[in-house]
PDB file of C-alpha atoms in Angstrom:
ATOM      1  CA  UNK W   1      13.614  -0.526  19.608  1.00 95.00           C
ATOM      2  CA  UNK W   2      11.778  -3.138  17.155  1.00 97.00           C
ATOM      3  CA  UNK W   3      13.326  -6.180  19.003  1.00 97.00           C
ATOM      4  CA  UNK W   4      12.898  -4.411  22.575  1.00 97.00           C
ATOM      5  CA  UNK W   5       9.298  -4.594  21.761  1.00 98.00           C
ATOM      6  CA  UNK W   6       9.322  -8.240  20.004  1.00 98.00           C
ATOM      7  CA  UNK W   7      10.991  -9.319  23.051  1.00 98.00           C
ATOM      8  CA  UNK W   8       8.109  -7.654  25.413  1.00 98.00           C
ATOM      9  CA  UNK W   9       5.688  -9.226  23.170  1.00 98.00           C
ATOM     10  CA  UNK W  10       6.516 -12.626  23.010  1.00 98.00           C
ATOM     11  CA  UNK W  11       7.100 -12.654  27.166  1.00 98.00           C
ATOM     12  CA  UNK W  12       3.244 -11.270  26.247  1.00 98.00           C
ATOM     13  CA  UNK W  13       2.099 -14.158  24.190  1.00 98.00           C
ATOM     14  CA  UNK W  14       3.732 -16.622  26.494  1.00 97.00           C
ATOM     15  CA  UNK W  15       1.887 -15.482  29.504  1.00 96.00           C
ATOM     16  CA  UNK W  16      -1.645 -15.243  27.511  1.00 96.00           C
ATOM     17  CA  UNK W  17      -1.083 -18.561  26.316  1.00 94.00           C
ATOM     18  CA  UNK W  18      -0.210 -20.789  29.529  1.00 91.00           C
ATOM     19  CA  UNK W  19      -2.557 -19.829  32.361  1.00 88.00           C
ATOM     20  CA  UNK W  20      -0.857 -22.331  34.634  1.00 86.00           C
ATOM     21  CA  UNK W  21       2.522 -20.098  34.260  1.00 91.00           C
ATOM     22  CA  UNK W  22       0.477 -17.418  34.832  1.00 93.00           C
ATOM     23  CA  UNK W  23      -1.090 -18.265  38.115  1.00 92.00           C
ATOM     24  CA  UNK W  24       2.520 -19.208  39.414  1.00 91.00           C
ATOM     25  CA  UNK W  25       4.076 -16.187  38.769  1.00 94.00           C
ATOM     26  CA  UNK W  26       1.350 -13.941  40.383  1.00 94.00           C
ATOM     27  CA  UNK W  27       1.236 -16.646  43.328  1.00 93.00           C
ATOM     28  CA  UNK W  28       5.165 -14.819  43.253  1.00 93.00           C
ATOM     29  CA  UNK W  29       4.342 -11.355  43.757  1.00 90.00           C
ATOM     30  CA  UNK W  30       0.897 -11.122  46.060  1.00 87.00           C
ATOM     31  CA  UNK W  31       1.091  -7.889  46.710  1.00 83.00           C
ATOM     32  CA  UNK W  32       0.624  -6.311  43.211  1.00 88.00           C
ATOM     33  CA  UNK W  33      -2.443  -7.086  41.542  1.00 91.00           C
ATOM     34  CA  UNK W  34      -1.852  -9.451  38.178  1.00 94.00           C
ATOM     35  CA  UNK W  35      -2.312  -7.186  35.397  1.00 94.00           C
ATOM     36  CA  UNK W  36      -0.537  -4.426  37.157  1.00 93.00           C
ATOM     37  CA  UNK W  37       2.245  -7.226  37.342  1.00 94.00           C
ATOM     38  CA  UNK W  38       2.260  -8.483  33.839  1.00 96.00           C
ATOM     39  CA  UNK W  39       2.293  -4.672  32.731  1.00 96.00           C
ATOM     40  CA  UNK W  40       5.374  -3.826  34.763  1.00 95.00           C
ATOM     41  CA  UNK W  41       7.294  -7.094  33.622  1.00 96.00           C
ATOM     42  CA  UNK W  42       6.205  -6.003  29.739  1.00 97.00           C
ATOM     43  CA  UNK W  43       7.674  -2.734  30.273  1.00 96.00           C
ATOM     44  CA  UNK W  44      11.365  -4.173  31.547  1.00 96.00           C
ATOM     45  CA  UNK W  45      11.204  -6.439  29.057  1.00 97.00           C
ATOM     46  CA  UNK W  46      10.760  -4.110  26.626  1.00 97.00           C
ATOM     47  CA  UNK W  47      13.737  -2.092  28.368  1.00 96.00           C
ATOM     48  CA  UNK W  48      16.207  -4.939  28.047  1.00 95.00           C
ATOM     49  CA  UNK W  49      18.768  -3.562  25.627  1.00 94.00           C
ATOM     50  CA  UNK W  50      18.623  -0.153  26.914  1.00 93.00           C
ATOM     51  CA  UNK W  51      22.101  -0.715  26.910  1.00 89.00           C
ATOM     52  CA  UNK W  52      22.786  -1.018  23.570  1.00 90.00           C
ATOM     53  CA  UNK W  53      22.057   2.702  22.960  1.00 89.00           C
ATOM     54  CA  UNK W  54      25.065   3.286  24.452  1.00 85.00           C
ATOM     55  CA  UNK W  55      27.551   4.454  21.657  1.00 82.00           C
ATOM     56  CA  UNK W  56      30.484   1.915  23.046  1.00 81.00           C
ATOM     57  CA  UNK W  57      27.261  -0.249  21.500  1.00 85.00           C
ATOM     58  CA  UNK W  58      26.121   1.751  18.417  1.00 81.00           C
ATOM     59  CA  UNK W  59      29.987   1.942  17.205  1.00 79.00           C
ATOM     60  CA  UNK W  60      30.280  -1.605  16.786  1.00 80.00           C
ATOM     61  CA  UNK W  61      29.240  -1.005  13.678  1.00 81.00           C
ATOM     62  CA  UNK W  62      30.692   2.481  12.365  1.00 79.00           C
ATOM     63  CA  UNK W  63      28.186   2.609   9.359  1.00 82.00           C
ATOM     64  CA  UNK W  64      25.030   2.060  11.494  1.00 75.00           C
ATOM     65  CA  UNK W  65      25.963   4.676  14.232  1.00 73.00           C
ATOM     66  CA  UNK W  66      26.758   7.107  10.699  1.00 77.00           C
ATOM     67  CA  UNK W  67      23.563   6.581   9.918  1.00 75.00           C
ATOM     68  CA  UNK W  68      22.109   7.133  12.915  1.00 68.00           C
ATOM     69  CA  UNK W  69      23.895  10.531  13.846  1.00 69.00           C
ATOM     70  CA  UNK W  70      26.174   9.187  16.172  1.00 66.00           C
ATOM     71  CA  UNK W  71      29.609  11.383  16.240  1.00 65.00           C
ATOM     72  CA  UNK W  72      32.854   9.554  14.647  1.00 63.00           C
ATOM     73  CA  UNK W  73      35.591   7.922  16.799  1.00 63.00           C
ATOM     74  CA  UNK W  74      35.699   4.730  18.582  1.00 58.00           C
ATOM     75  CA  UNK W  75      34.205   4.573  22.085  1.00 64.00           C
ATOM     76  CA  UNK W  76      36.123   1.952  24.857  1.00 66.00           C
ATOM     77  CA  UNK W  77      34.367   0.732  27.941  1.00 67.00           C
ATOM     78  CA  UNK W  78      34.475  -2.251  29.223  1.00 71.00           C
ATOM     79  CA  UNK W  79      31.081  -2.901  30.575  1.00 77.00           C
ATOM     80  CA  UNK W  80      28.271  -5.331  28.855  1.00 83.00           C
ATOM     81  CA  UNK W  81      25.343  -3.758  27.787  1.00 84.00           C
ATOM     82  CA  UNK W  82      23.450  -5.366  30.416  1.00 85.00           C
ATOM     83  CA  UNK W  83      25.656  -3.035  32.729  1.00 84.00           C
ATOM     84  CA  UNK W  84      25.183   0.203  30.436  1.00 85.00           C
ATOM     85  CA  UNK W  85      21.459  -0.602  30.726  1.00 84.00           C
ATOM     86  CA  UNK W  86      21.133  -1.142  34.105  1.00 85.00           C
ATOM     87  CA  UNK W  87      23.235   2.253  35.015  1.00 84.00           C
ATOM     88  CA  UNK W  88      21.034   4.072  32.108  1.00 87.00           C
ATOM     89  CA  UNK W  89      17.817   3.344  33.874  1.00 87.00           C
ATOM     90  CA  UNK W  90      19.206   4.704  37.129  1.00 81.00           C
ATOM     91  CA  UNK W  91      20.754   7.911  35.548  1.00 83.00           C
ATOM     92  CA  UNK W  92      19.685  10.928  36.744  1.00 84.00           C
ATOM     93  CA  UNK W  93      19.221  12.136  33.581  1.00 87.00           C
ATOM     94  CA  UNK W  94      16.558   9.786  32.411  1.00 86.00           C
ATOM     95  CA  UNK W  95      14.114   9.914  35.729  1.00 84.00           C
ATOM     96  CA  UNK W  96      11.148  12.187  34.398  1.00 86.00           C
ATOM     97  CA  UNK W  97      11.151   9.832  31.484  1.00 87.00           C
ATOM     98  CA  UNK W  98      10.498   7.242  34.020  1.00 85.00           C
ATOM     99  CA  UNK W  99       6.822   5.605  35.236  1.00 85.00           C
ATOM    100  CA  UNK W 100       5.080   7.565  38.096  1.00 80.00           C
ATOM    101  CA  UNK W 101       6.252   4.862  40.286  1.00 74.00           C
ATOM    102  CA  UNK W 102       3.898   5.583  43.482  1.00 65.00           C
ATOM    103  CA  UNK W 103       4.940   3.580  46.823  1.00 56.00           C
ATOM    104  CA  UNK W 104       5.127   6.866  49.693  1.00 47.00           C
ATOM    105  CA  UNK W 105       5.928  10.393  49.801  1.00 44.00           C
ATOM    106  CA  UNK W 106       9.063  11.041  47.827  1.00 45.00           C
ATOM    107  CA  UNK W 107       9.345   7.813  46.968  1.00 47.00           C
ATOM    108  CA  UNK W 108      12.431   6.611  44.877  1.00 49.00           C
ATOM    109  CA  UNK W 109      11.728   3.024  44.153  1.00 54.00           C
ATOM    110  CA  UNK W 110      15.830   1.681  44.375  1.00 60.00           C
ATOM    111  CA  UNK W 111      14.705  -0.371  47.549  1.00 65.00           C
ATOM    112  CA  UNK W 112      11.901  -2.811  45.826  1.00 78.00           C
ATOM    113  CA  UNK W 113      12.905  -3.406  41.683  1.00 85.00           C
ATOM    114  CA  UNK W 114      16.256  -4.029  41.916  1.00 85.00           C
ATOM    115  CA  UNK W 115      15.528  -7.686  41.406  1.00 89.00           C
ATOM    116  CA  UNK W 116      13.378  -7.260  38.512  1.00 91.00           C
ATOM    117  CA  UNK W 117      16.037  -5.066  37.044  1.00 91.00           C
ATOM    118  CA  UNK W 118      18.454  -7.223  37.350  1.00 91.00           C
ATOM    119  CA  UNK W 119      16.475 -10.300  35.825  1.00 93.00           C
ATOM    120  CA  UNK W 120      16.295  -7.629  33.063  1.00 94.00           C
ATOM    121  CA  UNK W 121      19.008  -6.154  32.578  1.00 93.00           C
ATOM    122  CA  UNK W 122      20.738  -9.271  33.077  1.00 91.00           C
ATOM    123  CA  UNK W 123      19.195 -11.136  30.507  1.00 90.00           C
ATOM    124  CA  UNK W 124      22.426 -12.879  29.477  1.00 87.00           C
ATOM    125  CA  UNK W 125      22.948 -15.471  32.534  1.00 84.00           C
ATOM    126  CA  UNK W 126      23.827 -12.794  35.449  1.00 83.00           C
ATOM    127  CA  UNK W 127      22.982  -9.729  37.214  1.00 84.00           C
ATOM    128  CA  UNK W 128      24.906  -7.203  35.464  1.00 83.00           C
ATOM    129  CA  UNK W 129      27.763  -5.372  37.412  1.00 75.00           C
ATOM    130  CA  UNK W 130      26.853  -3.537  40.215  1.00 67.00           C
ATOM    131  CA  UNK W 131      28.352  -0.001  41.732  1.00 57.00           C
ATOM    132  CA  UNK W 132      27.612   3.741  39.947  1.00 55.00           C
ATOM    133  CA  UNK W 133      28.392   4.129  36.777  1.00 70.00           C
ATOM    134  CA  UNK W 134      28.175   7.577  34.577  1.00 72.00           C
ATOM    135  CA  UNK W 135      28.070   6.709  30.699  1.00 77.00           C
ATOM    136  CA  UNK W 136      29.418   9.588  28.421  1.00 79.00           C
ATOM    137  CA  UNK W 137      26.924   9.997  26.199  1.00 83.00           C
ATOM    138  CA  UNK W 138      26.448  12.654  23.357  1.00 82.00           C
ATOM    139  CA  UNK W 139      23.720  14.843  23.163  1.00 85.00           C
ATOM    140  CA  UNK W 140      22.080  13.014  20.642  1.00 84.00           C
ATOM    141  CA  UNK W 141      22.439   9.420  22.199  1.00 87.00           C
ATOM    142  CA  UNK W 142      20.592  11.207  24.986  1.00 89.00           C
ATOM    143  CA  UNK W 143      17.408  12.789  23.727  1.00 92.00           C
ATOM    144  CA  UNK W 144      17.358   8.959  22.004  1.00 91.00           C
ATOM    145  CA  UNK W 145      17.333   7.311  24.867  1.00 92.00           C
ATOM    146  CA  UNK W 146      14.695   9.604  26.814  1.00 93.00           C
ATOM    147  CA  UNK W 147      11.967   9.666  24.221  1.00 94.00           C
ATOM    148  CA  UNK W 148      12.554   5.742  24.077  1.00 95.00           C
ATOM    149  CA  UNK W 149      11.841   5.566  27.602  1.00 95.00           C
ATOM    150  CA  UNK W 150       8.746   7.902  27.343  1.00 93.00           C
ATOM    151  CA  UNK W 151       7.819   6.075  24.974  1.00 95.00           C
ATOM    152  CA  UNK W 152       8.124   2.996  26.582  1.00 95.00           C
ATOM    153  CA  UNK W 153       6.448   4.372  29.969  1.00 93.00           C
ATOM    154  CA  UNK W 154       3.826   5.668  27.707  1.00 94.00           C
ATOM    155  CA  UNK W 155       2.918   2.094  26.251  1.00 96.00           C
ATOM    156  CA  UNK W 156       3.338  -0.363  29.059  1.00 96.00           C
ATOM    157  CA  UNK W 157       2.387   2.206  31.869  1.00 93.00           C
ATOM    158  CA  UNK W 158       0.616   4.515  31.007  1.00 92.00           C
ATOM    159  CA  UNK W 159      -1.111   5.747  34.353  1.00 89.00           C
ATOM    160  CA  UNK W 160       2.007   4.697  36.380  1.00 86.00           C
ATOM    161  CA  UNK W 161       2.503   1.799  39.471  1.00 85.00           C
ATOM    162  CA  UNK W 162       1.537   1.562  42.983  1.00 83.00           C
ATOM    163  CA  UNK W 163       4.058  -0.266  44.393  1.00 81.00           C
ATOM    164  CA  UNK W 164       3.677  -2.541  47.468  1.00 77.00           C
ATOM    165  CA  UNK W 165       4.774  -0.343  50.832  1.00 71.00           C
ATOM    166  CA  UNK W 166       5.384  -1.262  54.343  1.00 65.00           C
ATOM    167  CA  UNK W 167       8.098  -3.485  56.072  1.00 65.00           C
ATOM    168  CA  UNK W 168       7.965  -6.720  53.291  1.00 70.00           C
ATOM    169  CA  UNK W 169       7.852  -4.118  50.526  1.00 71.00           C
ATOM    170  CA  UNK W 170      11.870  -4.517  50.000  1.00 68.00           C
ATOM    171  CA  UNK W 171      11.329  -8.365  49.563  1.00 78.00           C
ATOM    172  CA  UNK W 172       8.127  -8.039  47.197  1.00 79.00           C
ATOM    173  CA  UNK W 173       9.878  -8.676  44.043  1.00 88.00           C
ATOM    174  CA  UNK W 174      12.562 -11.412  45.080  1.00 88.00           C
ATOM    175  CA  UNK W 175      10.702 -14.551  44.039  1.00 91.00           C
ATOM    176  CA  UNK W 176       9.283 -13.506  41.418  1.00 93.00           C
ATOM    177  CA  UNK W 177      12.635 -12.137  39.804  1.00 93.00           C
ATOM    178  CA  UNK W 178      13.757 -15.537  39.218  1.00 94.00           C
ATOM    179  CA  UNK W 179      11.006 -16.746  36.920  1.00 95.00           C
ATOM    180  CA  UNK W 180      11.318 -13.528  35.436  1.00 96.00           C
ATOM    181  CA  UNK W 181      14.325 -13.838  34.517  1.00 96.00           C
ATOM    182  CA  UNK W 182      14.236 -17.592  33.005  1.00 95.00           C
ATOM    183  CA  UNK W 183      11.221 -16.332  31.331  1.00 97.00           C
ATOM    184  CA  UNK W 184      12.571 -13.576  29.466  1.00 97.00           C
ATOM    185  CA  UNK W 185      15.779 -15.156  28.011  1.00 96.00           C
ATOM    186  CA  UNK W 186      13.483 -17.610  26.542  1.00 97.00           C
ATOM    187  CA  UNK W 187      11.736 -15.169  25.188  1.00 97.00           C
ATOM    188  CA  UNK W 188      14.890 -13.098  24.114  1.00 97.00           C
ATOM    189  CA  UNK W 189      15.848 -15.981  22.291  1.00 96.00           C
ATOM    190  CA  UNK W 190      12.439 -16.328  20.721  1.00 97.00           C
ATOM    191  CA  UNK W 191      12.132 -12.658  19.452  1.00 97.00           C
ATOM    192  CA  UNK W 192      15.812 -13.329  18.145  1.00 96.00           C
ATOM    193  CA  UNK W 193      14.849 -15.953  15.368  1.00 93.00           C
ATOM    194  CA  UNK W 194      13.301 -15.952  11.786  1.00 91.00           C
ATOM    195  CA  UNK W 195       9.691 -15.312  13.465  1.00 93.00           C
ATOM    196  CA  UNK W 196      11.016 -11.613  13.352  1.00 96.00           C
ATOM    197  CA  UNK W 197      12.154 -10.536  10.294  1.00 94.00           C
ATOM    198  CA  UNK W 198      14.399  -6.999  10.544  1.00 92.00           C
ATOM    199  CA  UNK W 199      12.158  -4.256   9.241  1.00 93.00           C
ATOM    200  CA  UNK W 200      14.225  -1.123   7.811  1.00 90.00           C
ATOM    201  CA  UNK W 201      10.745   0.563   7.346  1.00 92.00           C
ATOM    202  CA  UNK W 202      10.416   3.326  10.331  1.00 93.00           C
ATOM    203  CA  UNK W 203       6.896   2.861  12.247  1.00 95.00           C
ATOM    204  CA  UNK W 204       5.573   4.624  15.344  1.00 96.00           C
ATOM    205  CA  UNK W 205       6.667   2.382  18.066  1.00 97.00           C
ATOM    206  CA  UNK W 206       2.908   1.338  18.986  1.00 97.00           C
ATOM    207  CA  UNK W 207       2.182   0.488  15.561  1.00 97.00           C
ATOM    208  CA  UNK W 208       4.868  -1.603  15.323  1.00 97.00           C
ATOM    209  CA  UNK W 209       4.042  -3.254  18.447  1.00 98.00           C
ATOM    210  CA  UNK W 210       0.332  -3.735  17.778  1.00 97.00           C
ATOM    211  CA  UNK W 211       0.384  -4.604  14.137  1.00 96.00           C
ATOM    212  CA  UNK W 212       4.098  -6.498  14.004  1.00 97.00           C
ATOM    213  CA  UNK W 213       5.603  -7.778  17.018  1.00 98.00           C
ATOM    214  CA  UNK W 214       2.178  -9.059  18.547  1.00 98.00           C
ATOM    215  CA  UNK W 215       1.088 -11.425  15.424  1.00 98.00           C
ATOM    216  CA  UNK W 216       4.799 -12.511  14.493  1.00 98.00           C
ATOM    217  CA  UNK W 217       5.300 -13.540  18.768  1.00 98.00           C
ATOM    218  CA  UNK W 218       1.849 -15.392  19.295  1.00 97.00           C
ATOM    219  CA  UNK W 219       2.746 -17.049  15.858  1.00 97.00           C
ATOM    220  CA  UNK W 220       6.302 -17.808  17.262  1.00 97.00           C
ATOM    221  CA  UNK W 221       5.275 -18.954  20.683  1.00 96.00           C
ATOM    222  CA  UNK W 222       2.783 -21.506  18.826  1.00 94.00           C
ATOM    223  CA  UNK W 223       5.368 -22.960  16.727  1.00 93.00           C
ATOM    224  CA  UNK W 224       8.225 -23.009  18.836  1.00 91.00           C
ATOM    225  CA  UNK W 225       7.599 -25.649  20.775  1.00 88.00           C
ATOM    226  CA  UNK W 226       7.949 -24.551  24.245  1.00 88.00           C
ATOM    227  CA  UNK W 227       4.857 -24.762  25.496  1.00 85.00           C
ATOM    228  CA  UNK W 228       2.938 -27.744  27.144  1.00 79.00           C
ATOM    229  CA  UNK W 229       0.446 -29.298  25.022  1.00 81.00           C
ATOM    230  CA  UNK W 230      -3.095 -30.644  25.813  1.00 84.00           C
ATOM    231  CA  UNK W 231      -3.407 -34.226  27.268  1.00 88.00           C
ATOM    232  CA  UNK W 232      -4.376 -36.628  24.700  1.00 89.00           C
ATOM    233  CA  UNK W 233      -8.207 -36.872  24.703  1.00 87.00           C
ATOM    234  CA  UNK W 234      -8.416 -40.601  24.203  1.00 86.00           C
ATOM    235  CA  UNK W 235      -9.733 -42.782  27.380  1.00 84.00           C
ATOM    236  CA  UNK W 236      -8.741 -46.439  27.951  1.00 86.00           C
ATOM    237  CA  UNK W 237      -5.845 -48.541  28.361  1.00 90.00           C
ATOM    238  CA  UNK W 238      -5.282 -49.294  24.347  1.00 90.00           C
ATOM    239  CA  UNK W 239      -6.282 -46.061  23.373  1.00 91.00           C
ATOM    240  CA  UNK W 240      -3.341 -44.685  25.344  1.00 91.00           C
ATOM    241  CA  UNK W 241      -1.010 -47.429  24.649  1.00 92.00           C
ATOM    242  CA  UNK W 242      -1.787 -48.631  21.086  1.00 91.00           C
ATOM    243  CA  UNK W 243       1.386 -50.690  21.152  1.00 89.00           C
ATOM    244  CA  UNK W 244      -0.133 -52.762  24.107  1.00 88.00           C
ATOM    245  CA  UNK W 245      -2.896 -54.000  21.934  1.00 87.00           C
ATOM    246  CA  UNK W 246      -4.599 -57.027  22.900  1.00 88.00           C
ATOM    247  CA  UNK W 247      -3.247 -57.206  26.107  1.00 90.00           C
ATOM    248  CA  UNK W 248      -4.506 -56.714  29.940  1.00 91.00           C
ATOM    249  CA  UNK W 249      -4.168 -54.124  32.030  1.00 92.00           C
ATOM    250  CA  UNK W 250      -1.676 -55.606  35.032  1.00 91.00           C
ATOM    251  CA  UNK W 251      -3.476 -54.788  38.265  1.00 90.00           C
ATOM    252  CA  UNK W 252      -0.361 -52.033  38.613  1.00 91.00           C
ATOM    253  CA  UNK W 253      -1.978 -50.695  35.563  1.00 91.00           C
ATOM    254  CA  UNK W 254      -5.219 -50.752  36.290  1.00 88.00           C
ATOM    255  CA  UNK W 255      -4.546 -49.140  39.562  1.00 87.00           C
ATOM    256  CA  UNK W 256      -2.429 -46.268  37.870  1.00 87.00           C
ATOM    257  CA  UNK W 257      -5.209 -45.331  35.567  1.00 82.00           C
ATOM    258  CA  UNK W 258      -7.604 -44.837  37.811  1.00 78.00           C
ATOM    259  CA  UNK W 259      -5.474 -42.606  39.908  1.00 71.00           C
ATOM    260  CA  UNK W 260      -7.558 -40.008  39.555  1.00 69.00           C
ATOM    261  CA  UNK W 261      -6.773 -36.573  41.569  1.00 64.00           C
ATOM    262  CA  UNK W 262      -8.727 -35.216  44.491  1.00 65.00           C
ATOM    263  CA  UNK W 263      -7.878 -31.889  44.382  1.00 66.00           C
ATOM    264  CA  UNK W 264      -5.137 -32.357  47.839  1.00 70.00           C
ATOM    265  CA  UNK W 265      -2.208 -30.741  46.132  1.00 74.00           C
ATOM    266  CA  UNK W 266       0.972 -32.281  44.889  1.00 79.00           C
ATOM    267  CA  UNK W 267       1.141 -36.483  45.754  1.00 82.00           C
ATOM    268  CA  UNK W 268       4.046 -38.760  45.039  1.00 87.00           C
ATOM    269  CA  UNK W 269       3.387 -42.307  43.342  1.00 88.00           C
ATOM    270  CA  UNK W 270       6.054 -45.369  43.653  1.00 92.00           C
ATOM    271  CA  UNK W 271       5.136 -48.155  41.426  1.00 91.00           C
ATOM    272  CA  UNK W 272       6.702 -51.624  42.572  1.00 92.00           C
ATOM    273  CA  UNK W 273       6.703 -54.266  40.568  1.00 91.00           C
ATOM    274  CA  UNK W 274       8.845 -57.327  38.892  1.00 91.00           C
ATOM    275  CA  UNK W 275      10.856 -56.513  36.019  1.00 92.00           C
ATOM    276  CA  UNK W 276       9.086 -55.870  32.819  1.00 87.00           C
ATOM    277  CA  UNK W 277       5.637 -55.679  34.571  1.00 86.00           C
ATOM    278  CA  UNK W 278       5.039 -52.636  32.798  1.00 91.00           C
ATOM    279  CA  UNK W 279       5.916 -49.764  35.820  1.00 94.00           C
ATOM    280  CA  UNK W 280       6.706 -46.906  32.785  1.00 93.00           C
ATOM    281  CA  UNK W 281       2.997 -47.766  31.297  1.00 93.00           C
ATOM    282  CA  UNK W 282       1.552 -47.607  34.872  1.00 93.00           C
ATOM    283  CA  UNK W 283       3.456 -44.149  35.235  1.00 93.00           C
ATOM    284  CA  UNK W 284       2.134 -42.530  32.219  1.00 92.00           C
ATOM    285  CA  UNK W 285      -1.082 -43.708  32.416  1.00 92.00           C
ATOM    286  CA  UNK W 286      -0.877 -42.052  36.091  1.00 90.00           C
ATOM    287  CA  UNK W 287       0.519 -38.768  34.694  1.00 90.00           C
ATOM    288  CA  UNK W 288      -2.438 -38.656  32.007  1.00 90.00           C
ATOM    289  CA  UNK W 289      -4.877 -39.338  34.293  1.00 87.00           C
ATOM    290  CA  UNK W 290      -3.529 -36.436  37.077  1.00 86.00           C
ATOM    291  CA  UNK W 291      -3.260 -33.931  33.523  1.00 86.00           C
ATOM    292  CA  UNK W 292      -6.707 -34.754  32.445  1.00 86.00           C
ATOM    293  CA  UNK W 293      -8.308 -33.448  35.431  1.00 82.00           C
ATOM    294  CA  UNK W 294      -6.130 -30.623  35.222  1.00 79.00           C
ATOM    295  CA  UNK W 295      -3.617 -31.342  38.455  1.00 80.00           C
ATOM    296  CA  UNK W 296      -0.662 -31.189  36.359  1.00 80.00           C
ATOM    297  CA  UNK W 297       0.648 -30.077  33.177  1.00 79.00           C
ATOM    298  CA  UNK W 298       3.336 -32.238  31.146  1.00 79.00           C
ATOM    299  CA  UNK W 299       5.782 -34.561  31.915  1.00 83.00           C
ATOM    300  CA  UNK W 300       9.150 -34.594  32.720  1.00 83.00           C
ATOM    301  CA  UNK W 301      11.625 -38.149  32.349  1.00 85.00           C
TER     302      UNK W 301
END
């Protein structure tokens, strides 16, 4: 449960701290208002490795499952648990643990998230398996796994989630699955390093996520990396290329500098020039001048 929610929290920290990434992924989803968005993609996140409660799991290491009350023996299945995850959410025996997921009258919502299920659940390269599956599961392993998912509900979602409706309800959640899913294995893989240190200590879940996972992911996020950085504040040809010192601007330079943006939406730039007239100069000082008004953000070779 401790990485679940270091895992929803650092897909937390890098939304709060890239607003461009966060304006293209409610630009995915129109239909559902942005906070209601980011709160539903929080809670699957933090639903990832429901799978792992599964005892085929928990018996991968026979002292662990001891400890945690799970009966003796050696469970076989082969499934992933991406696949025990996914069929765990859509057990029977877990709905009232479930969000009040509101779309119409008697609404069962298996028609809409499926996509952003399977960005979760298949948070190791592929949608998991699909068809029914029925997991065996003791009697403990299953009051586990519904006050996690109370729990869970009871964090993320508290009042519940008006879903889209109407005929392009089915399709709401398709593009924005995608960046969903890139987005959480990065931060699966995140949560998964030395920023998170195992904690034996037993917390109440919100605790742990307000006073533990939050700090150690914004603090992991910062470091890691990942995100874009600022464009350099300095102005001027030299001040941008030091190495150019004493030196003139070619007119291709000079041109590129100044290519300021107008606000029109994406352009496309191609420099021309002789050989070694300084065309990769031209195109960074282009790129720096397009990030400083804030058109773009970084820069890809």
């Amino acid at each position: 449960p401790y990485h679940c929610l270091d895992v929803a929290a650092t897909l937390r920290a890098l939304l709060a701290a890239d607003a461009r990434l966060r304006a293209r992924l409610h630009a995915l989803a129109p239909d559902l208002p942005p906070q209601a968005l980011e709160a539903l993609l929080l809670y699957l996140a933090a639903l990832h490795d429901l799978g792992k409660f599964a005892p085929v799991f928990q018996s991968k290491q026979p002292e662990v499952a001891r400890r945690l009350g799970a009966p003796a023996g050696v469970f076989h299945d082969p499934g992933h648990h991406s696949q025990h995850g996914r069929a765990l959410f859509g057990d029977k025996r877990f709905k009232n643990a479930l969000p009040g997921f509101i779309c119409r009258e008697d609404y069962v919502p298996s028609d809409i998230l499926p996509p952003l299920l399977d960005a979760s659940f298949g948070h190791h390269g592929k949608p998991p398996a699909s068809g029914p599956k029925i997991l065996d599961l003791p009697e403990a392993t299953i009051q586990a796994i519904h006050a996690f998912l109370r729990e869970m509900a009871a964090l993320f979602l508290p009042e519940g989630l008006a879903l889209p409706h109407g005929p392009r309800a089915a399709l709401a959640f398709g593009p924005v699955s995608w960046l969903f899913a890139g987005l959480l294995v990065l931060a699966d893989w995140i949560a998964s390093g030395e920023g998170f240190p195992y904690v034996a200590e037993e917390l109440a879940l919100p605790r742990y996520y307000a006073e533990r996972a939050l700090p150690q992911a914004r603090a992991a996020v910062a470091g890691c990396g990942v995100l874009p950085p600022p464009p350099s504040p300095a102005r001027g040809f030299h001040a941008l290329l030091p190495h150019l010192y004493g030196r003139e601007p070619t007119p291709l330079q000079r041109y590129a500098q100044n290519a300021v943006g107008d606000g029109s939406g994406p352009r496309l730039f191609l420099f021309e020039d002789a050989t070694g007239a300084g065309k990769t100069e031209a195109a960074l000082l282009a790129a720096h001048a397009l990030m400083v008004t804030d058109e773009a953000q970084g820069l890809y070779i």
